[in-house]
Amino acid sequence: MVIFRQLPLGVKAALAAGTVFVSMIISRSYLAESLELRAWRWLFRLQLALFANSLMLIGSLYIWRSAVSNLSHSPAAESACFQLWKMAVVTFLALAHSSFFTMLFLVAEEPYLFSLAAYSCLGAYIIMVFFLCTLSGMEQAYQFLAWRSGRVVGSLDKTRKLTLRPALAVVVTAVLSIVGLLNAAQPPAVKTVEVPIHQLPPSMDHLKIVLLSDIHLGPTVGRTKMEMFVRMVNTLQPDVTVIVGDLCDSEASILRTAVAPLGQLRSRLGTYFVTGNHEYYTSDVSNWFALLESLNVRPLHNENVKISATRAQRDGGGKDDDWICLAGVDDIEADLLHYSGHGMDLVKALGGCSPDHTTILLAHQPLAAKRALQARPDINLILSGHTHAGQIFPLNVAAYLLNPFFAGLYQVAQTTFVYVSPGTAYYGIPMRLGSRAEITELILQRAP
């Protein structure tokens, strides 16, 4: 205990994050079956919030040291302006840390103002930490290069030097945050993509599929946005509409009215859904399936439907085998979370999908798309989401490096394509930097 007290606060925060992460693994392995489902949902989300806040504490300490502690010995430290600045920084950090807890207490049909403010501060927090680290790194690199070359580095007045870095970071953060908020507030762009499909039946040439993903109904996305998405999709007059996961961030009972506009979707050959990782974080997948079915949205739970030019059905195809196979798999994180009765099962999902017919697979994560193509390279088209195209800078870089497919259309082989949606809305943080929300209109064209 004495040793722990002597550790720096940053190390203590890292240890706390590690402890919470271990507790998540233990509770998932040993308590999931014994706890009542509602209690388990709360425990899991509380652990996620505590884990995120433990990690954030490291960045918060860095912001506080850079923006407050380093200035506390300057002559201005006793001024009223500096006291107001301290209060502003404390409020900013408190709001950022509270964002993950709104998932537990502040989810309704429409977002609460507090949730929007908290998640906006979280976005600004991420940007500020990045730029403070970048400015510090640039300063250290400059001093190192000057030392290597034997040059004398001119130094600013100490107070000015300590003030300049956080001031510059605050200005950059404020500007980028405003740009990100305005970008995310815009309706999603409608992007039309033509995809050549091998073995596409002549009667289904120019079949129109509208792709939605990562809507994330929850603390900062509500019914109003869902109504807008439905209106935009209906304007496109799709043959088929697909939602490739991460539709929700809370239980079906809480978001029932927020998701209700989906019942107004008009797709000639049906609307289909597959789970994303966030559906499993809600621990309420079965209720979500029931709710979506009541809205005429068919979940594809490791299964497929045969779609002809005039109808869609689970068994059998259209006349003269003039059909395509639309299959969907559970998200791969269902396996990691040991979610009972769920997990990616490609063999089951593609049961009855012959290589002689066009096969389209819905798989939330690009990693699942990669695994599917390794097992079944005859799949013609895979539709995914998950990456958000990074959503905000600098997370774009991490999303690009961590996923085999990032955003847009990829031709994997001569007759195989993968399309990754950048998302129809956003997760939590109501910002978009270096990315744009999108509704994708895919036009399937018969390839020679």
Coordinates of C-alpha atoms in Angstrom, one line a residue, residues 5-442:
R5 CA 0.8 5.7 -2.6
Q6 CA 4.2 6.7 -3.9
L7 CA 3.3 5.9 -7.5
P8 CA 2.6 8.8 -9.9
L9 CA -1.1 9.5 -10.5
G10 CA -0.8 8.5 -14.2
V11 CA 0.5 5.1 -13.2
K12 CA -2.3 4.7 -10.6
A13 CA -4.8 5.5 -13.4
A14 CA -3.3 2.9 -15.7
L15 CA -3.4 0.3 -12.9
A16 CA -7.0 1.2 -12.2
A17 CA -7.9 0.7 -15.9
G18 CA -6.1 -2.7 -15.9
T19 CA -8.0 -3.7 -12.8
V20 CA -11.4 -2.8 -14.3
F21 CA -10.5 -4.7 -17.5
V22 CA -9.6 -7.8 -15.6
S23 CA -12.9 -7.5 -13.6
M24 CA -14.8 -7.3 -16.9
I25 CA -13.2 -10.6 -18.1
I26 CA -13.9 -12.3 -14.8
S27 CA -17.5 -11.1 -14.6
R28 CA -18.1 -12.1 -18.2
S29 CA -16.7 -15.6 -17.6
Y30 CA -18.1 -16.4 -14.2
L31 CA -21.0 -14.1 -13.4
A32 CA -22.9 -13.8 -16.8
E33 CA -24.8 -17.0 -16.2
S34 CA -25.6 -16.5 -12.5
L35 CA -26.8 -12.8 -12.6
E36 CA -30.2 -11.7 -13.6
L37 CA -30.0 -10.2 -17.1
R38 CA -30.9 -6.6 -16.1
A39 CA -28.3 -6.7 -13.4
W40 CA -25.8 -8.0 -15.8
R41 CA -26.5 -5.3 -18.3
W42 CA -25.9 -2.6 -15.7
L43 CA -22.7 -4.2 -14.4
F44 CA -21.2 -4.6 -17.9
R45 CA -22.0 -1.0 -18.9
L46 CA -20.7 0.3 -15.5
Q47 CA -17.5 -1.6 -16.0
L48 CA -17.1 -0.1 -19.6
A49 CA -17.7 3.4 -18.2
L50 CA -15.2 2.9 -15.4
F51 CA -12.6 1.4 -17.8
A52 CA -12.9 4.3 -20.2
N53 CA -12.7 6.9 -17.4
S54 CA -9.6 5.2 -15.9
L55 CA -7.9 5.5 -19.3
M56 CA -9.1 9.1 -19.7
L57 CA -7.7 10.1 -16.3
I58 CA -4.2 9.8 -17.7
G59 CA -5.1 12.3 -20.4
S60 CA -6.9 14.5 -17.9
L61 CA -3.9 14.7 -15.7
Y62 CA -1.8 15.7 -18.7
I63 CA -4.3 18.5 -19.7
W64 CA -4.4 19.8 -16.1
R65 CA -0.6 19.8 -15.8
S66 CA -0.2 21.6 -19.2
A67 CA -3.1 24.0 -18.8
V68 CA -3.2 24.7 -15.1
S69 CA -0.4 23.4 -12.9
N70 CA 2.5 24.7 -15.1
L71 CA 1.0 28.2 -14.8
S72 CA 0.3 28.1 -11.1
H73 CA 3.6 29.7 -10.2
S74 CA 3.3 32.6 -12.7
P75 CA 2.4 36.1 -11.5
A76 CA -1.0 35.7 -13.1
A77 CA -1.9 32.7 -10.9
E78 CA -3.5 35.0 -8.3
S79 CA -5.7 36.8 -10.8
A80 CA -9.5 36.3 -11.1
C81 CA -9.1 35.3 -14.8
F82 CA -6.8 32.4 -13.8
Q83 CA -9.3 31.2 -11.2
L84 CA -12.1 31.3 -13.9
W85 CA -9.8 29.4 -16.2
K86 CA -9.3 26.7 -13.6
M87 CA -13.0 26.4 -13.1
A88 CA -13.5 26.1 -16.9
V89 CA -10.9 23.4 -17.2
V90 CA -12.5 21.4 -14.3
T91 CA -15.9 21.8 -15.9
F92 CA -14.6 20.7 -19.3
L93 CA -12.9 17.6 -17.8
A94 CA -15.9 16.7 -15.6
L95 CA -18.2 16.8 -18.6
A96 CA -15.9 14.7 -20.7
H97 CA -15.6 12.1 -18.0
S98 CA -19.4 12.0 -17.4
S99 CA -20.1 11.2 -21.1
F100 CA -19.9 7.4 -20.7
F101 CA -22.2 7.5 -17.7
T102 CA -25.0 9.1 -19.7
M103 CA -25.3 5.7 -21.4
L104 CA -26.6 4.4 -18.1
F105 CA -28.9 7.2 -17.0
L106 CA -29.7 9.6 -19.9
V107 CA -31.0 7.6 -22.9
A108 CA -34.5 8.5 -24.2
E109 CA -36.4 9.1 -27.4
E110 CA -34.4 12.3 -28.0
P111 CA -31.0 13.3 -26.7
Y112 CA -30.7 15.3 -23.5
L113 CA -28.8 18.6 -23.7
F114 CA -26.4 17.3 -21.0
S115 CA -25.5 14.2 -23.0
L116 CA -24.8 16.3 -26.1
A117 CA -22.6 18.7 -24.1
A118 CA -20.8 15.8 -22.3
Y119 CA -20.0 14.0 -25.6
S120 CA -19.0 17.2 -27.3
C121 CA -16.5 17.8 -24.5
L122 CA -15.3 14.2 -25.0
G123 CA -14.6 15.0 -28.6
A124 CA -12.7 18.2 -27.7
Y125 CA -10.8 16.3 -25.0
I126 CA -9.5 13.8 -27.6
I127 CA -8.4 16.6 -30.0
M128 CA -6.8 18.5 -27.2
V129 CA -4.8 15.6 -25.8
F130 CA -3.5 14.8 -29.3
F131 CA -2.4 18.4 -30.0
L132 CA -0.8 18.9 -26.6
C133 CA 1.2 15.7 -27.1
T134 CA 2.0 16.8 -30.7
L135 CA 3.2 20.3 -29.7
S136 CA 5.3 18.8 -26.8
G137 CA 6.8 16.2 -29.2
M138 CA 7.7 18.9 -31.7
E139 CA 9.3 21.0 -29.1
Q140 CA 11.4 18.1 -27.8
A141 CA 12.4 17.1 -31.3
Y142 CA 13.5 20.6 -32.1
Q143 CA 15.6 20.8 -29.0
F144 CA 17.2 17.4 -29.7
L145 CA 18.1 18.3 -33.3
A146 CA 19.5 21.6 -32.2
W147 CA 21.6 19.9 -29.5
R148 CA 22.8 17.3 -32.1
S149 CA 23.9 20.1 -34.5
G150 CA 25.6 22.1 -31.7
R151 CA 23.4 25.1 -32.1
V152 CA 22.2 27.2 -29.2
V153 CA 18.4 27.2 -28.9
G154 CA 16.9 30.6 -28.2
S155 CA 14.3 30.3 -25.4
L156 CA 11.1 32.3 -24.8
D157 CA 10.4 33.8 -21.4
K158 CA 9.4 30.9 -19.2
T159 CA 5.9 32.2 -18.5
R160 CA 5.2 32.9 -22.2
K161 CA 6.6 29.5 -23.0
L162 CA 4.3 27.7 -20.5
T163 CA 1.3 29.7 -21.7
L164 CA 1.9 29.4 -25.5
R165 CA 1.5 25.6 -25.7
P166 CA -1.9 25.3 -24.0
A167 CA -3.2 28.5 -25.6
L168 CA -2.4 27.1 -29.0
A169 CA -3.9 23.7 -28.2
V170 CA -7.1 25.4 -26.9
V171 CA -7.5 27.5 -30.1
V172 CA -6.9 24.5 -32.4
T173 CA -9.3 22.4 -30.3
A174 CA -12.0 25.0 -30.4
V175 CA -11.8 25.5 -34.1
L176 CA -11.7 21.8 -35.0
S177 CA -14.5 21.0 -32.5
I178 CA -16.8 23.7 -34.1
V179 CA -16.0 22.3 -37.6
G180 CA -16.7 18.8 -36.4
L181 CA -20.0 19.7 -34.7
L182 CA -21.2 21.5 -37.8
N183 CA -20.2 18.6 -40.1
A184 CA -21.9 16.0 -38.0
A185 CA -25.1 18.2 -37.8
Q186 CA -25.5 18.0 -41.6
P187 CA -27.7 15.3 -43.1
P188 CA -25.6 12.3 -44.3
A189 CA -24.3 12.5 -47.9
V190 CA -26.1 10.2 -50.4
K191 CA -23.3 8.4 -52.3
T192 CA -24.2 6.3 -55.3
V193 CA -21.8 3.4 -56.1
E194 CA -22.1 1.1 -59.1
V195 CA -20.9 -2.4 -58.4
P196 CA -20.3 -5.0 -61.2
I197 CA -21.7 -8.3 -60.1
H198 CA -20.7 -11.7 -61.6
Q199 CA -23.7 -14.0 -62.3
L200 CA -26.3 -11.4 -61.5
P201 CA -29.6 -12.5 -63.1
P202 CA -30.6 -10.4 -66.0
S203 CA -33.9 -9.6 -64.3
M204 CA -32.0 -8.1 -61.4
D205 CA -29.7 -5.9 -63.4
H206 CA -29.5 -2.4 -61.7
L207 CA -31.0 -3.7 -58.5
K208 CA -30.8 -0.9 -55.9
I209 CA -29.5 -1.7 -52.4
V210 CA -29.5 1.2 -49.8
L211 CA -26.9 0.7 -47.1
L212 CA -27.2 2.1 -43.6
S213 CA -24.8 1.4 -40.7
D214 CA -23.7 2.7 -37.3
I215 CA -26.7 4.8 -36.5
H216 CA -26.1 4.4 -32.7
L217 CA -29.5 5.4 -31.3
G218 CA -28.6 6.4 -27.7
P219 CA -27.4 9.4 -25.7
T220 CA -26.8 11.7 -28.7
V221 CA -28.9 10.2 -31.6
G222 CA -32.7 10.0 -31.3
R223 CA -36.0 9.8 -33.1
T224 CA -35.6 13.1 -35.1
K225 CA -32.5 11.8 -36.8
M226 CA -34.0 8.4 -37.5
E227 CA -37.0 10.1 -39.1
M228 CA -34.6 12.0 -41.4
F229 CA -32.7 8.9 -42.4
V230 CA -36.0 7.1 -43.2
R231 CA -37.2 10.0 -45.4
M232 CA -33.9 10.1 -47.2
V233 CA -34.0 6.3 -47.9
N234 CA -37.6 6.4 -49.1
T235 CA -36.7 9.2 -51.5
L236 CA -34.1 6.8 -53.1
Q237 CA -36.9 4.2 -53.7
P238 CA -34.7 1.2 -52.9
D239 CA -35.3 -2.4 -53.9
V240 CA -33.6 -3.6 -50.8
T241 CA -32.5 -1.7 -47.6
V242 CA -29.8 -3.2 -45.3
I243 CA -28.7 -2.1 -41.9
V244 CA -25.3 -3.6 -41.1
G245 CA -25.1 -3.3 -37.3
D246 CA -24.7 -0.8 -34.4
L247 CA -28.2 0.5 -34.7
C248 CA -28.5 1.0 -30.9
D249 CA -26.6 1.7 -27.7
S250 CA -29.3 0.8 -25.2
E251 CA -32.2 -1.6 -24.5
A252 CA -35.1 -2.0 -26.9
S253 CA -37.6 -0.9 -24.2
I254 CA -35.9 2.4 -23.8
L255 CA -35.4 3.2 -27.5
R256 CA -38.7 1.7 -28.8
T257 CA -40.1 5.1 -29.8
A258 CA -36.8 6.4 -31.1
V259 CA -36.5 3.4 -33.6
A260 CA -40.2 3.4 -34.5
P261 CA -39.7 5.4 -37.8
L262 CA -38.0 2.3 -39.2
G263 CA -41.5 0.9 -39.7
Q264 CA -42.0 3.6 -42.4
L265 CA -39.2 2.3 -44.6
R266 CA -40.4 1.4 -48.0
S267 CA -38.2 -1.2 -49.7
R268 CA -39.7 -3.3 -52.5
L269 CA -37.9 -6.5 -51.6
G270 CA -37.5 -6.0 -47.9
T271 CA -35.3 -4.4 -45.2
Y272 CA -32.7 -6.5 -43.4
F273 CA -30.5 -6.2 -40.4
V274 CA -27.4 -7.8 -38.9
T275 CA -25.9 -7.2 -35.4
G276 CA -22.9 -5.1 -34.7
N277 CA -20.7 -5.2 -31.6
H278 CA -22.9 -2.5 -29.8
E279 CA -26.0 -4.6 -30.0
Y280 CA -24.2 -7.1 -27.8
Y281 CA -23.0 -4.4 -25.5
T282 CA -26.7 -3.8 -24.7
S283 CA -27.2 -7.4 -23.7
D284 CA -30.7 -7.2 -25.2
V285 CA -30.3 -8.7 -28.7
S286 CA -33.4 -10.9 -28.5
N287 CA -35.7 -8.0 -27.6
W288 CA -34.2 -6.0 -30.4
F289 CA -34.8 -8.8 -32.9
A290 CA -38.5 -8.9 -31.8
L291 CA -38.9 -5.1 -32.0
L292 CA -37.3 -4.9 -35.5
E293 CA -39.5 -7.7 -36.8
S294 CA -42.5 -5.8 -35.6
L295 CA -41.3 -2.9 -37.7
N296 CA -40.9 -5.2 -40.8
V297 CA -37.1 -5.3 -40.5
R298 CA -35.9 -8.8 -40.8
P299 CA -32.8 -9.8 -38.7
L300 CA -30.4 -12.2 -40.5
H301 CA -29.1 -14.2 -37.5
N302 CA -26.5 -16.4 -39.3
E303 CA -29.1 -17.0 -42.1
N304 CA -30.0 -16.0 -45.6
V305 CA -32.9 -15.1 -47.9
K306 CA -33.3 -15.8 -51.6
I307 CA -34.2 -12.6 -53.4
S308 CA -35.7 -12.6 -56.9
A309 CA -36.8 -9.7 -59.0
T310 CA -40.3 -9.9 -57.5
R311 CA -40.0 -11.3 -54.0
A312 CA -37.8 -12.5 -51.1
Q313 CA -38.2 -15.7 -49.1
R314 CA -36.2 -17.8 -46.7
D315 CA -36.5 -21.1 -48.6
G316 CA -36.2 -21.6 -52.3
G317 CA -35.6 -19.0 -55.0
G318 CA -37.4 -17.3 -57.7
K319 CA -38.6 -18.8 -60.9
D320 CA -36.0 -20.7 -62.8
D321 CA -33.5 -20.1 -60.1
D322 CA -33.4 -16.4 -61.1
W323 CA -32.3 -15.2 -57.6
I324 CA -29.5 -13.9 -55.5
C325 CA -28.6 -15.0 -52.0
L326 CA -28.5 -12.3 -49.3
A327 CA -26.9 -13.6 -46.1
G328 CA -26.0 -12.1 -42.8
V329 CA -23.7 -13.1 -39.9
D330 CA -23.6 -12.2 -36.3
D331 CA -20.9 -9.8 -35.2
I332 CA -17.6 -11.4 -34.3
E333 CA -17.6 -9.8 -30.8
A334 CA -20.5 -12.1 -29.8
D335 CA -17.9 -14.8 -29.6
L336 CA -15.5 -12.7 -27.5
L337 CA -18.3 -11.8 -25.1
H338 CA -19.6 -15.4 -25.0
Y339 CA -23.1 -14.2 -25.9
S340 CA -25.3 -17.2 -25.6
G341 CA -26.7 -18.5 -29.0
H342 CA -24.8 -15.9 -31.0
G343 CA -21.5 -15.7 -32.9
M344 CA -20.3 -15.5 -36.5
D345 CA -21.3 -18.8 -38.2
L346 CA -20.5 -18.4 -41.9
V347 CA -21.3 -22.0 -42.8
K348 CA -24.8 -21.7 -41.4
A349 CA -25.3 -18.2 -42.8
L350 CA -24.4 -19.4 -46.4
G351 CA -26.3 -22.6 -46.2
G352 CA -28.1 -23.1 -49.6
C353 CA -26.1 -20.2 -51.2
S354 CA -24.7 -21.9 -54.2
P355 CA -21.5 -20.6 -55.9
D356 CA -23.5 -20.6 -59.1
H357 CA -25.6 -17.8 -57.8
T358 CA -24.7 -14.2 -56.7
T359 CA -24.0 -14.0 -53.0
I360 CA -24.1 -10.9 -51.0
L361 CA -23.0 -11.0 -47.3
L362 CA -23.8 -8.5 -44.5
A363 CA -21.0 -8.5 -41.9
H364 CA -20.7 -5.6 -39.5
Q365 CA -16.9 -5.5 -39.1
P366 CA -14.3 -5.4 -42.0
L367 CA -12.3 -8.1 -40.1
A368 CA -15.4 -10.4 -40.4
A369 CA -15.4 -9.6 -44.1
K370 CA -11.8 -10.6 -44.4
R371 CA -12.4 -13.9 -42.5
A372 CA -15.4 -14.6 -44.7
L373 CA -13.5 -14.2 -47.9
Q374 CA -10.7 -16.4 -46.6
A375 CA -13.3 -19.2 -46.1
R376 CA -15.6 -18.4 -49.1
P377 CA -13.8 -16.5 -51.8
D378 CA -16.8 -17.0 -54.1
I379 CA -18.8 -14.3 -52.2
N380 CA -19.5 -11.5 -54.7
L381 CA -20.1 -8.6 -52.4
I382 CA -19.7 -8.0 -48.7
L383 CA -21.3 -4.9 -47.0
S384 CA -19.8 -3.7 -43.7
G385 CA -19.5 -0.7 -41.4
H386 CA -18.0 -0.3 -38.0
T387 CA -15.0 1.9 -38.8
H388 CA -17.0 5.2 -39.0
A389 CA -14.0 6.2 -41.3
G390 CA -12.5 7.1 -38.0
Q391 CA -15.3 9.7 -37.3
I392 CA -12.9 12.3 -35.8
F393 CA -9.3 13.2 -36.2
P394 CA -6.9 11.7 -34.9
L395 CA -9.0 8.5 -34.5
N396 CA -9.1 8.2 -38.4
V397 CA -5.4 7.0 -38.3
A398 CA -6.1 4.3 -35.8
A399 CA -9.2 3.1 -37.6
Y400 CA -7.3 2.9 -40.8
L401 CA -4.5 0.9 -39.3
L402 CA -6.7 -1.5 -37.3
N403 CA -9.0 -2.6 -40.1
P404 CA -8.3 -4.5 -43.2
F405 CA -10.8 -2.4 -45.1
F406 CA -11.3 1.2 -44.0
A407 CA -14.1 3.0 -46.0
G408 CA -15.5 2.8 -49.5
L409 CA -15.4 0.2 -52.3
Y410 CA -12.6 -2.4 -52.5
Q411 CA -12.1 -4.9 -55.3
V412 CA -10.6 -7.9 -53.6
A413 CA -10.6 -10.2 -56.6
Q414 CA -11.9 -10.1 -60.2
T415 CA -15.5 -10.9 -59.1
T416 CA -15.4 -10.0 -55.4
F417 CA -16.0 -6.6 -53.8
V418 CA -16.2 -5.2 -50.2
Y419 CA -17.9 -2.0 -49.4
V420 CA -17.4 -0.4 -46.0
S421 CA -19.8 2.4 -45.0
P422 CA -18.4 5.3 -43.0
G423 CA -21.6 5.3 -40.9
T424 CA -25.0 6.9 -41.2
A425 CA -24.7 8.9 -37.9
Y426 CA -22.0 8.8 -35.3
Y427 CA -21.1 7.1 -32.0
G428 CA -21.6 9.3 -29.0
I429 CA -19.5 12.3 -30.0
P430 CA -21.6 14.5 -32.2
M431 CA -18.6 15.4 -34.4
R432 CA -17.2 14.4 -37.8
L433 CA -13.6 15.4 -38.7
G434 CA -12.0 13.9 -41.7
S435 CA -15.1 11.8 -42.5
R436 CA -18.7 12.3 -43.5
A437 CA -21.8 10.4 -42.5
E438 CA -23.3 8.6 -45.5
I439 CA -26.3 6.8 -46.9
T440 CA -25.0 4.5 -49.6
E441 CA -27.0 3.7 -52.8
L442 CA -25.5 0.6 -54.3

